[in-house]
Structures are given as C-alpha cells and as structure tokens.
mmCIF file with all atom_site columns, C-alpha atoms in Angstrom:
data_model
loop_
_atom_site.group_PDB
_atom_site.id
_atom_site.type_symbol
_atom_site.label_atom_id
_atom_site.label_alt_id
_atom_site.label_comp_id
_atom_site.label_asym_id
_atom_site.label_entity_id
_atom_site.label_seq_id
_atom_site.pdbx_PDB_ins_code
_atom_site.Cartn_x
_atom_site.Cartn_y
_atom_site.Cartn_z
_atom_site.occupancy
_atom_site.B_iso_or_equiv
_atom_site.pdbx_formal_charge
_atom_site.auth_seq_id
_atom_site.auth_comp_id
_atom_site.auth_asym_id
_atom_site.auth_atom_id
_atom_site.pdbx_PDB_model_num
ATOM 1   C CA . MET A 1 1   ? 98.881  -163.596 -115.223 1.00 0.00 ? 1   MET A CA 1
ATOM 2   C CA . THR A 1 2   ? 96.872  -163.439 -118.444 1.00 0.00 ? 2   THR A CA 1
ATOM 3   C CA . PHE A 1 3   ? 97.353  -159.691 -118.606 1.00 0.00 ? 3   PHE A CA 1
ATOM 4   C CA . LEU A 1 4   ? 101.120 -159.999 -118.141 1.00 0.00 ? 4   LEU A CA 1
ATOM 5   C CA . LEU A 1 5   ? 101.631 -162.921 -120.534 1.00 0.00 ? 5   LEU A CA 1
ATOM 6   C CA . THR A 1 6   ? 99.737  -161.457 -123.455 1.00 0.00 ? 6   THR A CA 1
ATOM 7   C CA . PRO A 1 7   ? 102.392 -158.849 -124.381 1.00 0.00 ? 7   PRO A CA 1
ATOM 8   C CA . VAL A 1 8   ? 105.127 -161.444 -123.683 1.00 0.00 ? 8   VAL A CA 1
ATOM 9   C CA . VAL A 1 9   ? 103.748 -163.782 -126.307 1.00 0.00 ? 9   VAL A CA 1
ATOM 10  C CA . THR A 1 10  ? 103.496 -160.985 -128.836 1.00 0.00 ? 10  THR A CA 1
ATOM 11  C CA . VAL A 1 11  ? 107.125 -159.960 -128.268 1.00 0.00 ? 11  VAL A CA 1
ATOM 12  C CA . THR A 1 12  ? 108.346 -163.549 -128.460 1.00 0.00 ? 12  THR A CA 1
ATOM 13  C CA . VAL A 1 13  ? 106.935 -163.909 -131.929 1.00 0.00 ? 13  VAL A CA 1
ATOM 14  C CA . THR A 1 14  ? 108.830 -160.808 -133.009 1.00 0.00 ? 14  THR A CA 1
ATOM 15  C CA . CYS A 1 15  ? 112.159 -161.695 -131.369 1.00 0.00 ? 15  CYS A CA 1
ATOM 16  C CA . GLY A 1 16  ? 112.125 -165.424 -132.006 1.00 0.00 ? 16  GLY A CA 1
ATOM 17  C CA . LEU A 1 17  ? 112.531 -166.433 -128.323 1.00 0.00 ? 17  LEU A CA 1
ATOM 18  C CA . SER A 1 18  ? 110.551 -168.968 -126.389 1.00 0.00 ? 18  SER A CA 1
ATOM 19  C CA . PRO A 1 19  ? 107.974 -167.609 -123.944 1.00 0.00 ? 19  PRO A CA 1
ATOM 20  C CA . VAL A 1 20  ? 109.721 -169.097 -120.894 1.00 0.00 ? 20  VAL A CA 1
ATOM 21  C CA . THR A 1 21  ? 113.110 -167.622 -121.843 1.00 0.00 ? 21  THR A CA 1
ATOM 22  C CA . PHE A 1 22  ? 111.718 -164.156 -122.429 1.00 0.00 ? 22  PHE A CA 1
ATOM 23  C CA . PHE A 1 23  ? 109.728 -164.265 -119.188 1.00 0.00 ? 23  PHE A CA 1
ATOM 24  C CA . ILE A 1 24  ? 112.867 -165.153 -117.211 1.00 0.00 ? 24  ILE A CA 1
ATOM 25  C CA . ILE A 1 25  ? 114.841 -162.339 -118.890 1.00 0.00 ? 25  ILE A CA 1
ATOM 26  C CA . LYS A 1 26  ? 112.099 -159.869 -118.117 1.00 0.00 ? 26  LYS A CA 1
ATOM 27  C CA . MET A 1 27  ? 111.879 -160.877 -114.450 1.00 0.00 ? 27  MET A CA 1
ATOM 28  C CA . VAL A 1 28  ? 115.656 -160.565 -114.068 1.00 0.00 ? 28  VAL A CA 1
ATOM 29  C CA . SER A 1 29  ? 115.657 -157.083 -115.601 1.00 0.00 ? 29  SER A CA 1
ATOM 30  C CA . TRP A 1 30  ? 112.815 -155.941 -113.345 1.00 0.00 ? 30  TRP A CA 1
ATOM 31  C CA . SER A 1 31  ? 114.609 -157.348 -110.293 1.00 0.00 ? 31  SER A CA 1
ATOM 32  C CA . ALA A 1 32  ? 117.834 -155.503 -111.198 1.00 0.00 ? 32  ALA A CA 1
ATOM 33  C CA . LEU A 1 33  ? 115.911 -152.278 -111.759 1.00 0.00 ? 33  LEU A CA 1
ATOM 34  C CA . GLY A 1 34  ? 114.158 -152.641 -108.391 1.00 0.00 ? 34  GLY A CA 1
ATOM 35  C CA . ARG A 1 35  ? 117.425 -153.333 -106.565 1.00 0.00 ? 35  ARG A CA 1
ATOM 36  C CA . SER A 1 36  ? 119.109 -150.260 -108.110 1.00 0.00 ? 36  SER A CA 1
ATOM 37  C CA . PHE A 1 37  ? 116.143 -148.033 -107.253 1.00 0.00 ? 37  PHE A CA 1
ATOM 38  C CA . GLY A 1 38  ? 116.013 -149.285 -103.668 1.00 0.00 ? 38  GLY A CA 1
ATOM 39  C CA . THR A 1 39  ? 119.765 -148.835 -103.235 1.00 0.00 ? 39  THR A CA 1
ATOM 40  C CA . ASN A 1 40  ? 119.668 -145.253 -104.493 1.00 0.00 ? 40  ASN A CA 1
ATOM 41  C CA . LEU A 1 41  ? 116.708 -144.439 -102.295 1.00 0.00 ? 41  LEU A CA 1
ATOM 42  C CA . PHE A 1 42  ? 118.459 -145.869 -99.231  1.00 0.00 ? 42  PHE A CA 1
ATOM 43  C CA . LYS A 1 43  ? 121.624 -143.920 -100.015 1.00 0.00 ? 43  LYS A CA 1
ATOM 44  C CA . ASN A 1 44  ? 119.646 -140.711 -100.335 1.00 0.00 ? 44  ASN A CA 1
ATOM 45  C CA . ASN A 1 45  ? 118.027 -141.345 -96.968  1.00 0.00 ? 45  ASN A CA 1
ATOM 46  C CA . LEU A 1 46  ? 121.433 -141.942 -95.426  1.00 0.00 ? 46  LEU A CA 1
ATOM 47  C CA . LYS A 1 47  ? 122.683 -138.589 -96.684  1.00 0.00 ? 47  LYS A CA 1
ATOM 48  C CA . THR A 1 48  ? 119.733 -136.632 -95.224  1.00 0.00 ? 48  THR A CA 1
ATOM 49  C CA . SER A 1 49  ? 120.928 -134.510 -92.287  1.00 0.00 ? 49  SER A CA 1
ATOM 50  C CA . TYR A 1 50  ? 118.955 -133.560 -89.228  1.00 0.00 ? 50  TYR A CA 1
ATOM 51  C CA . ILE A 1 51  ? 119.427 -130.821 -86.615  1.00 0.00 ? 51  ILE A CA 1
ATOM 52  C CA . VAL A 1 52  ? 118.437 -131.583 -83.033  1.00 0.00 ? 52  VAL A CA 1
ATOM 53  C CA . GLN A 1 53  ? 119.560 -129.452 -80.085  1.00 0.00 ? 53  GLN A CA 1
ATOM 54  C CA . ASN A 1 54  ? 121.950 -127.477 -82.302  1.00 0.00 ? 54  ASN A CA 1
ATOM 55  C CA . VAL A 1 55  ? 123.807 -130.719 -83.257  1.00 0.00 ? 55  VAL A CA 1
ATOM 56  C CA . ASN A 1 56  ? 124.252 -131.588 -86.928  1.00 0.00 ? 56  ASN A CA 1
ATOM 57  C CA . PHE A 1 57  ? 124.244 -135.329 -87.518  1.00 0.00 ? 57  PHE A CA 1
ATOM 58  C CA . SER A 1 58  ? 123.069 -137.919 -90.019  1.00 0.00 ? 58  SER A CA 1
ATOM 59  C CA . VAL A 1 59  ? 121.628 -141.374 -89.601  1.00 0.00 ? 59  VAL A CA 1
ATOM 60  C CA . GLY A 1 60  ? 124.617 -143.022 -91.228  1.00 0.00 ? 60  GLY A CA 1
ATOM 61  C CA . LYS A 1 61  ? 127.189 -141.511 -88.857  1.00 0.00 ? 61  LYS A CA 1
ATOM 62  C CA . LYS A 1 62  ? 128.475 -142.895 -85.616  1.00 0.00 ? 62  LYS A CA 1
ATOM 63  C CA . LEU A 1 63  ? 126.651 -141.038 -82.902  1.00 0.00 ? 63  LEU A CA 1
ATOM 64  C CA . ALA A 1 64  ? 128.629 -142.491 -79.999  1.00 0.00 ? 64  ALA A CA 1
ATOM 65  C CA . SER A 1 65  ? 131.866 -144.314 -79.255  1.00 0.00 ? 65  SER A CA 1
ATOM 66  C CA . ASP A 1 66  ? 132.206 -148.079 -78.977  1.00 0.00 ? 66  ASP A CA 1
ATOM 67  C CA . HIS A 1 67  ? 130.840 -148.039 -75.443  1.00 0.00 ? 67  HIS A CA 1
ATOM 68  C CA . GLY A 1 68  ? 127.131 -147.438 -75.010  1.00 0.00 ? 68  GLY A CA 1
ATOM 69  C CA . PRO A 1 69  ? 124.248 -147.140 -77.458  1.00 0.00 ? 69  PRO A CA 1
ATOM 70  C CA . ARG A 1 70  ? 124.835 -145.446 -80.791  1.00 0.00 ? 70  ARG A CA 1
ATOM 71  C CA . THR A 1 71  ? 121.659 -143.410 -80.758  1.00 0.00 ? 71  THR A CA 1
ATOM 72  C CA . MET A 1 72  ? 120.670 -139.821 -79.945  1.00 0.00 ? 72  MET A CA 1
ATOM 73  C CA . ALA A 1 73  ? 117.337 -139.096 -78.298  1.00 0.00 ? 73  ALA A CA 1
ATOM 74  C CA . LEU A 1 74  ? 115.169 -136.606 -80.171  1.00 0.00 ? 74  LEU A CA 1
ATOM 75  C CA . GLN A 1 75  ? 114.178 -133.644 -77.971  1.00 0.00 ? 75  GLN A CA 1
ATOM 76  C CA . PRO A 1 76  ? 111.879 -130.625 -78.441  1.00 0.00 ? 76  PRO A CA 1
ATOM 77  C CA . SER A 1 77  ? 113.481 -127.599 -79.994  1.00 0.00 ? 77  SER A CA 1
ATOM 78  C CA . ARG A 1 78  ? 114.941 -124.980 -77.610  1.00 0.00 ? 78  ARG A CA 1
ATOM 79  C CA . TRP A 1 79  ? 115.594 -122.431 -80.321  1.00 0.00 ? 79  TRP A CA 1
ATOM 80  C CA . GLN A 1 80  ? 113.096 -119.913 -78.930  1.00 0.00 ? 80  GLN A CA 1
ATOM 81  C CA . TRP A 1 81  ? 114.635 -120.093 -75.457  1.00 0.00 ? 81  TRP A CA 1
ATOM 82  C CA . HIS A 1 82  ? 118.162 -119.574 -76.802  1.00 0.00 ? 82  HIS A CA 1
ATOM 83  C CA . LYS A 1 83  ? 116.940 -116.704 -78.997  1.00 0.00 ? 83  LYS A CA 1
ATOM 84  C CA . PHE A 1 84  ? 115.294 -115.060 -75.991  1.00 0.00 ? 84  PHE A CA 1
ATOM 85  C CA . LYS A 1 85  ? 118.467 -115.334 -73.935  1.00 0.00 ? 85  LYS A CA 1
ATOM 86  C CA . ASP A 1 86  ? 120.538 -113.885 -76.759  1.00 0.00 ? 86  ASP A CA 1
ATOM 87  C CA . MET A 1 87  ? 118.213 -110.904 -77.248  1.00 0.00 ? 87  MET A CA 1
ATOM 88  C CA . PHE A 1 88  ? 117.926 -110.324 -73.480  1.00 0.00 ? 88  PHE A CA 1
ATOM 89  C CA . HIS A 1 89  ? 121.681 -110.298 -73.060  1.00 0.00 ? 89  HIS A CA 1
ATOM 90  C CA . TYR A 1 90  ? 122.105 -108.066 -76.102  1.00 0.00 ? 90  TYR A CA 1
ATOM 91  C CA . TYR A 1 91  ? 119.670 -105.355 -75.021  1.00 0.00 ? 91  TYR A CA 1
ATOM 92  C CA . LEU A 1 92  ? 120.827 -105.595 -71.407  1.00 0.00 ? 92  LEU A CA 1
ATOM 93  C CA . MET A 1 93  ? 124.378 -104.974 -72.477  1.00 0.00 ? 93  MET A CA 1
ATOM 94  C CA . VAL A 1 94  ? 123.343 -102.207 -74.872  1.00 0.00 ? 94  VAL A CA 1
ATOM 95  C CA . GLY A 1 95  ? 121.648 -100.347 -72.016  1.00 0.00 ? 95  GLY A CA 1
ATOM 96  C CA . LEU A 1 96  ? 123.879 -101.397 -69.120  1.00 0.00 ? 96  LEU A CA 1
ATOM 97  C CA . ILE A 1 97  ? 127.289 -100.671 -70.604  1.00 0.00 ? 97  ILE A CA 1
ATOM 98  C CA . PRO A 1 98  ? 126.632 -97.014  -71.615  1.00 0.00 ? 98  PRO A CA 1
ATOM 99  C CA . VAL A 1 99  ? 124.795 -96.209  -68.379  1.00 0.00 ? 99  VAL A CA 1
ATOM 100 C CA . GLY A 1 100 ? 127.512 -97.845  -66.300  1.00 0.00 ? 100 GLY A CA 1
ATOM 101 C CA . ALA A 1 101 ? 130.210 -95.941  -68.196  1.00 0.00 ? 101 ALA A CA 1
ATOM 102 C CA . ILE A 1 102 ? 128.401 -92.629  -67.653  1.00 0.00 ? 102 ILE A CA 1
ATOM 103 C CA . ILE A 1 103 ? 127.945 -93.279  -63.935  1.00 0.00 ? 103 ILE A CA 1
ATOM 104 C CA . PHE A 1 104 ? 131.569 -94.356  -63.545  1.00 0.00 ? 104 PHE A CA 1
ATOM 105 C CA . TYR A 1 105 ? 132.883 -91.290  -65.385  1.00 0.00 ? 105 TYR A CA 1
ATOM 106 C CA . SER A 1 106 ? 130.611 -88.926  -63.428  1.00 0.00 ? 106 SER A CA 1
ATOM 107 C CA . ASN A 1 107 ? 131.615 -90.274  -60.035  1.00 0.00 ? 107 ASN A CA 1
ATOM 108 C CA . VAL A 1 108 ? 135.330 -90.812  -60.677  1.00 0.00 ? 108 VAL A CA 1
ATOM 109 C CA . PHE A 1 109 ? 136.412 -87.964  -62.978  1.00 0.00 ? 109 PHE A CA 1
ATOM 110 C CA . ILE A 1 110 ? 133.854 -85.251  -62.129  1.00 0.00 ? 110 ILE A CA 1
ATOM 111 C CA . GLY A 1 111 ? 132.670 -85.998  -58.615  1.00 0.00 ? 111 GLY A CA 1
ATOM 112 C CA . PRO A 1 112 ? 130.065 -84.221  -56.459  1.00 0.00 ? 112 PRO A CA 1
ATOM 113 C CA . ALA A 1 113 ? 129.919 -80.443  -56.212  1.00 0.00 ? 113 ALA A CA 1
ATOM 114 C CA . GLU A 1 114 ? 131.236 -78.539  -53.203  1.00 0.00 ? 114 GLU A CA 1
ATOM 115 C CA . LEU A 1 115 ? 129.733 -75.570  -51.376  1.00 0.00 ? 115 LEU A CA 1
ATOM 116 C CA . THR A 1 116 ? 131.489 -72.267  -52.063  1.00 0.00 ? 116 THR A CA 1
ATOM 117 C CA . PRO A 1 117 ? 130.554 -68.659  -51.261  1.00 0.00 ? 117 PRO A CA 1
ATOM 118 C CA . ILE A 1 118 ? 128.488 -66.944  -53.942  1.00 0.00 ? 118 ILE A CA 1
ATOM 119 C CA . PRO A 1 119 ? 130.116 -63.809  -55.385  1.00 0.00 ? 119 PRO A CA 1
ATOM 120 C CA . ASP A 1 120 ? 128.214 -60.561  -55.132  1.00 0.00 ? 120 ASP A CA 1
ATOM 121 C CA . ASP A 1 121 ? 127.904 -60.000  -58.882  1.00 0.00 ? 121 ASP A CA 1
ATOM 122 C CA . TYR A 1 122 ? 126.888 -63.567  -59.777  1.00 0.00 ? 122 TYR A CA 1
ATOM 123 C CA . ASN A 1 123 ? 123.399 -65.117  -59.862  1.00 0.00 ? 123 ASN A CA 1
ATOM 124 C CA . PRO A 1 124 ? 123.555 -68.936  -59.579  1.00 0.00 ? 124 PRO A CA 1
ATOM 125 C CA . LYS A 1 125 ? 121.623 -71.027  -62.039  1.00 0.00 ? 125 LYS A CA 1
ATOM 126 C CA . HIS A 1 126 ? 118.932 -73.332  -60.787  1.00 0.00 ? 126 HIS A CA 1
ATOM 127 C CA . TRP A 1 127 ? 120.875 -76.512  -61.672  1.00 0.00 ? 127 TRP A CA 1
ATOM 128 C CA . GLU A 1 128 ? 123.891 -75.353  -59.684  1.00 0.00 ? 128 GLU A CA 1
ATOM 129 C CA . TYR A 1 129 ? 122.060 -75.986  -56.432  1.00 0.00 ? 129 TYR A CA 1
ATOM 130 C CA . HIS A 1 130 ? 122.211 -79.759  -57.021  1.00 0.00 ? 130 HIS A CA 1
ATOM 131 C CA . ARG A 1 131 ? 125.215 -81.743  -55.870  1.00 0.00 ? 131 ARG A CA 1
ATOM 132 C CA . HIS A 1 132 ? 125.557 -84.729  -58.212  1.00 0.00 ? 132 HIS A CA 1
ATOM 133 C CA . PRO A 1 133 ? 126.596 -84.086  -61.855  1.00 0.00 ? 133 PRO A CA 1
ATOM 134 C CA . ILE A 1 134 ? 123.950 -86.408  -63.280  1.00 0.00 ? 134 ILE A CA 1
ATOM 135 C CA . THR A 1 135 ? 121.258 -84.627  -61.277  1.00 0.00 ? 135 THR A CA 1
ATOM 136 C CA . ARG A 1 136 ? 122.591 -81.327  -62.559  1.00 0.00 ? 136 ARG A CA 1
ATOM 137 C CA . PHE A 1 137 ? 122.410 -82.543  -66.153  1.00 0.00 ? 137 PHE A CA 1
ATOM 138 C CA . ILE A 1 138 ? 118.803 -83.697  -65.720  1.00 0.00 ? 138 ILE A CA 1
ATOM 139 C CA . ALA A 1 139 ? 117.781 -80.440  -64.011  1.00 0.00 ? 139 ALA A CA 1
ATOM 140 C CA . ARG A 1 140 ? 119.435 -78.365  -66.737  1.00 0.00 ? 140 ARG A CA 1
ATOM 141 C CA . TYR A 1 141 ? 118.452 -80.143  -69.962  1.00 0.00 ? 141 TYR A CA 1
ATOM 142 C CA . ILE A 1 142 ? 115.407 -82.290  -69.169  1.00 0.00 ? 142 ILE A CA 1
ATOM 143 C CA . HIS A 1 143 ? 113.319 -80.731  -66.383  1.00 0.00 ? 143 HIS A CA 1
ATOM 144 C CA . ASN A 1 144 ? 111.908 -77.230  -66.366  1.00 0.00 ? 144 ASN A CA 1
ATOM 145 C CA . SER A 1 145 ? 113.319 -74.600  -64.080  1.00 0.00 ? 145 SER A CA 1
ATOM 146 C CA . PRO A 1 146 ? 111.502 -73.796  -60.805  1.00 0.00 ? 146 PRO A CA 1
ATOM 147 C CA . GLN A 1 147 ? 110.729 -70.313  -62.101  1.00 0.00 ? 147 GLN A CA 1
ATOM 148 C CA . GLN A 1 148 ? 109.074 -71.736  -65.217  1.00 0.00 ? 148 GLN A CA 1
ATOM 149 C CA . GLU A 1 149 ? 107.047 -74.186  -63.147  1.00 0.00 ? 149 GLU A CA 1
ATOM 150 C CA . TYR A 1 150 ? 105.968 -71.359  -60.846  1.00 0.00 ? 150 TYR A CA 1
ATOM 151 C CA . GLU A 1 151 ? 104.858 -69.199  -63.768  1.00 0.00 ? 151 GLU A CA 1
ATOM 152 C CA . LYS A 1 152 ? 102.932 -72.115  -65.259  1.00 0.00 ? 152 LYS A CA 1
ATOM 153 C CA . PHE A 1 153 ? 101.159 -72.599  -61.939  1.00 0.00 ? 153 PHE A CA 1
ATOM 154 C CA . LEU A 1 154 ? 100.299 -68.873  -61.786  1.00 0.00 ? 154 LEU A CA 1
ATOM 155 C CA . HIS A 1 155 ? 98.871  -69.098  -65.300  1.00 0.00 ? 155 HIS A CA 1
ATOM 156 C CA . TYR A 1 156 ? 96.715  -72.042  -64.233  1.00 0.00 ? 156 TYR A CA 1
ATOM 157 C CA . ILE A 1 157 ? 95.463  -70.089  -61.194  1.00 0.00 ? 157 ILE A CA 1
ATOM 158 C CA . ASP A 1 158 ? 94.634  -67.086  -63.391  1.00 0.00 ? 158 ASP A CA 1
ATOM 159 C CA . GLU A 1 159 ? 92.659  -69.254  -65.821  1.00 0.00 ? 159 GLU A CA 1
ATOM 160 C CA . GLU A 1 160 ? 90.662  -70.782  -62.975  1.00 0.00 ? 160 GLU A CA 1
ATOM 161 C CA . ALA A 1 161 ? 89.974  -67.313  -61.541  1.00 0.00 ? 161 ALA A CA 1
ATOM 162 C CA . GLN A 1 162 ? 88.696  -66.097  -64.938  1.00 0.00 ? 162 GLN A CA 1
ATOM 163 C CA . LYS A 1 163 ? 86.435  -69.155  -65.211  1.00 0.00 ? 163 LYS A CA 1
ATOM 164 C CA . GLN A 1 164 ? 85.103  -68.462  -61.737  1.00 0.00 ? 164 GLN A CA 1
ATOM 165 C CA . LYS A 1 165 ? 84.254  -64.866  -62.687  1.00 0.00 ? 165 LYS A CA 1
ATOM 166 C CA . ILE A 1 166 ? 82.511  -66.034  -65.862  1.00 0.00 ? 166 ILE A CA 1
ATOM 167 C CA . ARG A 1 167 ? 80.433  -68.531  -63.886  1.00 0.00 ? 167 ARG A CA 1
ATOM 168 C CA . ALA A 1 168 ? 79.453  -65.842  -61.372  1.00 0.00 ? 168 ALA A CA 1
ATOM 169 C CA . LEU A 1 169 ? 78.450  -63.462  -64.186  1.00 0.00 ? 169 LEU A CA 1
ATOM 170 C CA . GLU A 1 170 ? 76.433  -66.182  -65.891  1.00 0.00 ? 170 GLU A CA 1
ATOM 171 C CA . LYS A 1 171 ? 74.640  -66.917  -62.642  1.00 0.00 ? 171 LYS A CA 1
ATOM 172 C CA . GLN A 1 172 ? 73.820  -63.222  -62.193  1.00 0.00 ? 172 GLN A CA 1
ATOM 173 C CA . VAL A 1 173 ? 72.500  -62.956  -65.762  1.00 0.00 ? 173 VAL A CA 1
ATOM 174 C CA . ASN A 1 174 ? 70.241  -65.957  -65.242  1.00 0.00 ? 174 ASN A CA 1
ATOM 175 C CA . LYS A 1 175 ? 68.948  -64.386  -62.033  1.00 0.00 ? 175 LYS A CA 1
ATOM 176 C CA . LYS A 1 176 ? 68.114  -61.080  -63.768  1.00 0.00 ? 176 LYS A CA 1
ATOM 177 C CA . MET A 1 177 ? 66.442  -62.895  -66.627  1.00 0.00 ? 177 MET A CA 1
ATOM 178 C CA . ALA A 1 178 ? 64.235  -64.715  -64.134  1.00 0.00 ? 178 ALA A CA 1
ATOM 179 C CA . GLU A 1 179 ? 63.377  -61.479  -62.278  1.00 0.00 ? 179 GLU A CA 1
ATOM 180 C CA . ARG A 1 180 ? 62.557  -59.381  -65.357  1.00 0.00 ? 180 ARG A CA 1
ATOM 181 C CA . ASN A 1 181 ? 60.947  -62.170  -67.361  1.00 0.00 ? 181 ASN A CA 1
ATOM 182 C CA . ASP A 1 182 ? 63.315  -61.424  -70.229  1.00 0.00 ? 182 ASP A CA 1
ATOM 183 C CA . TYR A 1 183 ? 63.855  -63.661  -73.263  1.00 0.00 ? 183 TYR A CA 1
ATOM 184 C CA . GLN A 1 184 ? 65.948  -66.734  -72.511  1.00 0.00 ? 184 GLN A CA 1
ATOM 185 C CA . ALA A 1 185 ? 68.927  -66.196  -74.739  1.00 0.00 ? 185 ALA A CA 1
ATOM 186 C CA . TYR A 1 186 ? 72.368  -64.592  -74.688  1.00 0.00 ? 186 TYR A CA 1
ATOM 187 C CA . TYR A 1 187 ? 72.416  -63.934  -78.409  1.00 0.00 ? 187 TYR A CA 1
ATOM 188 C CA . TYR A 1 188 ? 70.449  -61.559  -80.628  1.00 0.00 ? 188 TYR A CA 1
ATOM 189 C CA . ARG A 1 189 ? 67.683  -62.804  -82.872  1.00 0.00 ? 189 ARG A CA 1
ATOM 190 C CA . PRO A 1 190 ? 65.585  -59.827  -84.112  1.00 0.00 ? 190 PRO A CA 1
ATOM 191 C CA . MET A 1 191 ? 62.802  -61.865  -85.710  1.00 0.00 ? 191 MET A CA 1
ATOM 192 C CA . VAL A 1 192 ? 62.062  -63.715  -82.499  1.00 0.00 ? 192 VAL A CA 1
ATOM 193 C CA . ASN A 1 193 ? 62.663  -60.809  -80.070  1.00 0.00 ? 193 ASN A CA 1
ATOM 194 C CA . LYS A 1 194 ? 60.232  -58.548  -81.879  1.00 0.00 ? 194 LYS A CA 1
ATOM 195 C CA . TYR A 1 195 ? 57.296  -60.823  -81.187  1.00 0.00 ? 195 TYR A CA 1
ATOM 196 C CA . LEU A 1 196 ? 58.438  -61.403  -77.641  1.00 0.00 ? 196 LEU A CA 1
ATOM 197 C CA . ARG A 1 197 ? 58.411  -57.652  -76.985  1.00 0.00 ? 197 ARG A CA 1
ATOM 198 C CA . ILE A 1 198 ? 54.935  -57.306  -78.501  1.00 0.00 ? 198 ILE A CA 1
ATOM 199 C CA . ASN A 1 199 ? 53.676  -60.180  -76.387  1.00 0.00 ? 199 ASN A CA 1
ATOM 200 C CA . LYS A 1 200 ? 55.201  -58.680  -73.241  1.00 0.00 ? 200 LYS A CA 1
ATOM 201 C CA . LYS A 1 201 ? 53.692  -55.236  -73.984  1.00 0.00 ? 201 LYS A CA 1
ATOM 202 C CA . THR A 1 202 ? 50.263  -56.761  -74.573  1.00 0.00 ? 202 THR A CA 1
ATOM 203 C CA . GLY A 1 203 ? 50.485  -58.638  -71.285  1.00 0.00 ? 203 GLY A CA 1
ATOM 204 C CA . ASP A 1 204 ? 51.442  -55.436  -69.430  1.00 0.00 ? 204 ASP A CA 1
ATOM 205 C CA . ASP A 1 205 ? 48.496  -53.519  -70.945  1.00 0.00 ? 205 ASP A CA 1
ATOM 206 C CA . ILE A 1 206 ? 46.056  -56.223  -69.964  1.00 0.00 ? 206 ILE A CA 1
ATOM 207 C CA . LEU A 1 207 ? 47.508  -56.235  -66.485  1.00 0.00 ? 207 LEU A CA 1
ATOM 208 C CA . GLU A 1 208 ? 47.023  -52.445  -66.143  1.00 0.00 ? 208 GLU A CA 1
ATOM 209 C CA . ARG A 1 209 ? 43.389  -52.533  -67.329  1.00 0.00 ? 209 ARG A CA 1
ATOM 210 C CA . ILE A 1 210 ? 42.216  -55.582  -65.433  1.00 0.00 ? 210 ILE A CA 1
ATOM 211 C CA . GLY A 1 211 ? 44.614  -55.940  -62.518  1.00 0.00 ? 211 GLY A CA 1
ATOM 212 C CA . ASP A 1 212 ? 45.796  -58.981  -60.635  1.00 0.00 ? 212 ASP A CA 1
ATOM 213 C CA . ASP A 1 213 ? 42.441  -59.907  -59.061  1.00 0.00 ? 213 ASP A CA 1
ATOM 214 C CA . TYR A 1 214 ? 40.575  -60.517  -62.315  1.00 0.00 ? 214 TYR A CA 1
ATOM 215 C CA . LYS A 1 215 ? 38.112  -63.414  -62.216  1.00 0.00 ? 215 LYS A CA 1
ATOM 216 C CA . ASP A 1 216 ? 36.050  -64.986  -64.971  1.00 0.00 ? 216 ASP A CA 1
#
C-alpha cells in the first residue's frame, strides 16, 4: 500500500484533491478499464470458430434445439480418411471408366473375329490369328511377332554355341601349354619371352649332356 499511495499523494498536491477522493476516483477508473477489457476479450472468444467433423460452429451459437443438451462432442479428425476415399474413388474412376468404355465398344461395335478361307495371294498377319479385338491390338502394337521372337531365340543359341567353341579352344590351348611347357600367357611380351626361351634352351642342353638319371 505504501508503494501505491506514494504517487497518489504527489498527484493530490498538484490537483488540489484530498487523498481519499483521488484514491476512489482511481479505483473506479481501473475497475471500468478492467471491465471493458474483460468484455472485449470474452466477445473475441465468442467469435472464434472451430471446425470439428467438417461442421463449422462457434461457442456462442445454438448447437441443438430446445430439446436435449446444447453441446457437441469433440471427436478426432477424420480428414485423412475422407481424403483417402476421395483419392481412391478418383483414381478408380479415372482407370475404370476408360477401360470399361474400351471393352464395351470392342465387344458391342466390333465383336470377335470369324473364320474365313484365306485367299491364295494373301499372307495373313500374325495378329489376325487372334479372335478378340483387344487381343489383336496387344499382339500387333505391344508384343513382338512370333517370327521376331524366334529369330531372337536363334541369336541366343548362336551366341551360346560361339561361347562353347571359345571355351573348348581355351581348354585345348591350356592342355598344349601344359604338354609343351610353354609360357603361360595368351599375349605377346618380347622382353619376358626372350629370357624364357633362353632358360628353356639351357635346360634342354643340360638335359642332353647329363640325361634324366643324373645324381649328385
């Protein structure tokens, strides 16, 4: 109280009012200011809107009729579930409607193919052996022809045959290298081969002079 009354006494001397009168005026002004601030704050809270379960309401509105409680229970958000259903329906319809229209048009307006005699001067295409129009479209524009698949398979067989020949030749070369005691390489290195030949010739000369049954 000493801290609050000290400025009051100083102001009373300036204004010419008694301390009690000025204190009462000050308390009334503070009370009015507090009431106005609280009223504005409460009004602002009443105007704040909330969204629960896709329903827009405010606290100040009537949330029910005269019968029953005037409250709405707060529930967890189901926005993700509704978004998932919307996207699922959208993409299902985007894929289902065109495919259904194509199937309906193919079966109703085009229909399956019928067997007819082949003319003498005509070679049928590979997709003409299929009956359904959708199958014909896939065989013509998406899949490869049987002739192309057959040629690809022949190419694969030829590559495997060439690999088999190369492996057989490599095996024969390794066998000859082991029999003749030749240098172990398929490529040419003159600096190394020169000394290998000299070493081999020296070994052959020693073998001719001494023989196989040499003992120390």
